[in-house]
Amino acid sequence: MTPEQTGTTPAVSTEQHIEMTERYAAHNYHPLPVVLASGEGAWVTDVDGKRYLDCLAGYSALNFGHSHPQLVERARQQVGTLTLTSRAFFNDQLGPFAQALAELTGKDMVLPMNSGAEAVETAIKVSRRWGYEVKGVPEDQANIIVMEGNFHGRTTTIISFSDDKVAHDNYGPYTPGFRAVRYGDIDSLRAAIDDFTVAVLFEPIQGEGGVVVPPEGFLRELRAVCTEENVLMVADEIQSGLARTGTTFACDLEDVVPDMYVLGKALGGGLYPVSAVAANTDVLGVITPGSHGSTFGGNPLAAAIGHEVCRLLATGEYQERARRLGARLLAGLEPLVGHGLDAVRVRGLWAGLDVTPGGPTGRELCERLMERGILAKDTHGMTIRLAPPLVITEDEVDMLVAAVRESLTA
């Protein structure tokens, strides 16, 4: 009997899936040749039944792993109850989520959106409006300081201040109002600030750049400068936040509190796009009805999942796991410097590895890791990033380190 007669779906091979995707989907990504079909915890399985340790975790969106039972159950309950209402009305999930996230961040209020890029756009809008209405910057004169090597998303405004040629080029004319300074250089940052500066937008750790860590003390100095100059300190913690670095936020590593947190990725638990900015009333209070919004921002399903994520983070379990297992990851990777790697940067369960020239490229190293059952992602040619779900075990960390060691010499 044919599959149609039996009511079954014919199997589609890896090659067919790749061919369909390449044929019908725009080529804005260059994936490794693996087609994933299911996931649980730190592991994913492809359409051929092969399992892989997921060491990218959706760029930190999957901090709690695939199909976390508590998150899945909460989402299942909400899907069957109420998924979307216009913000023209209240819903019974947004208030509890907003309170939980405000308490987690230590801020007065939050503004929920969907994607991380939308949260960054929101932070830019809030910063400019605060500059005009609170700081008293003349109309259309506000500027925002950003960092070289930044990655905040790919909307038109955001790529206007990106120095990544692939993300930036051929999308002009570009949005003005941004000044780029060297990442981690407090003197160049101080020199760039003037009376019209309203904010400094930065990543506490530059994830897309290869887990680039600023010099010790930079965040504390940045906080001091922003306070002194009456400039908003806006921390993009979309990748670095929510337990990834061993603390709830990467800013916590230097005991620094920014004026505004920009959050996303893990806030949706790997189930649903959820993002937000969090700030005190004197900053976020500049937003008024009709001045900013989103059809799906703050919808009941997103709020329910985000609230559950806040509950998970409130236990401290995931922060502790990232600290403990990150130390194990660092201890395993450091001896590889000089033996295939030029540098290793680790903060919590987040690592950037610079491959020694003459060895495999970043892409080639990821392909070798894939053959050994490890999924990772390259960036900027000779660097790869590792960001396994925080539910990874000690044995799985050791497996990852062994695979990197073997792949460097394969």
Tab-separated table of C-alpha atoms in Angstrom, residues 137 156 371:
chain	number	residue	atom	x	y	z
A	137	VAL	CA	18.384	67.576	24.914
A	156	THR	CA	17.561	48.910	9.769
A	371	GLU	CA	30.844	14.417	13.155
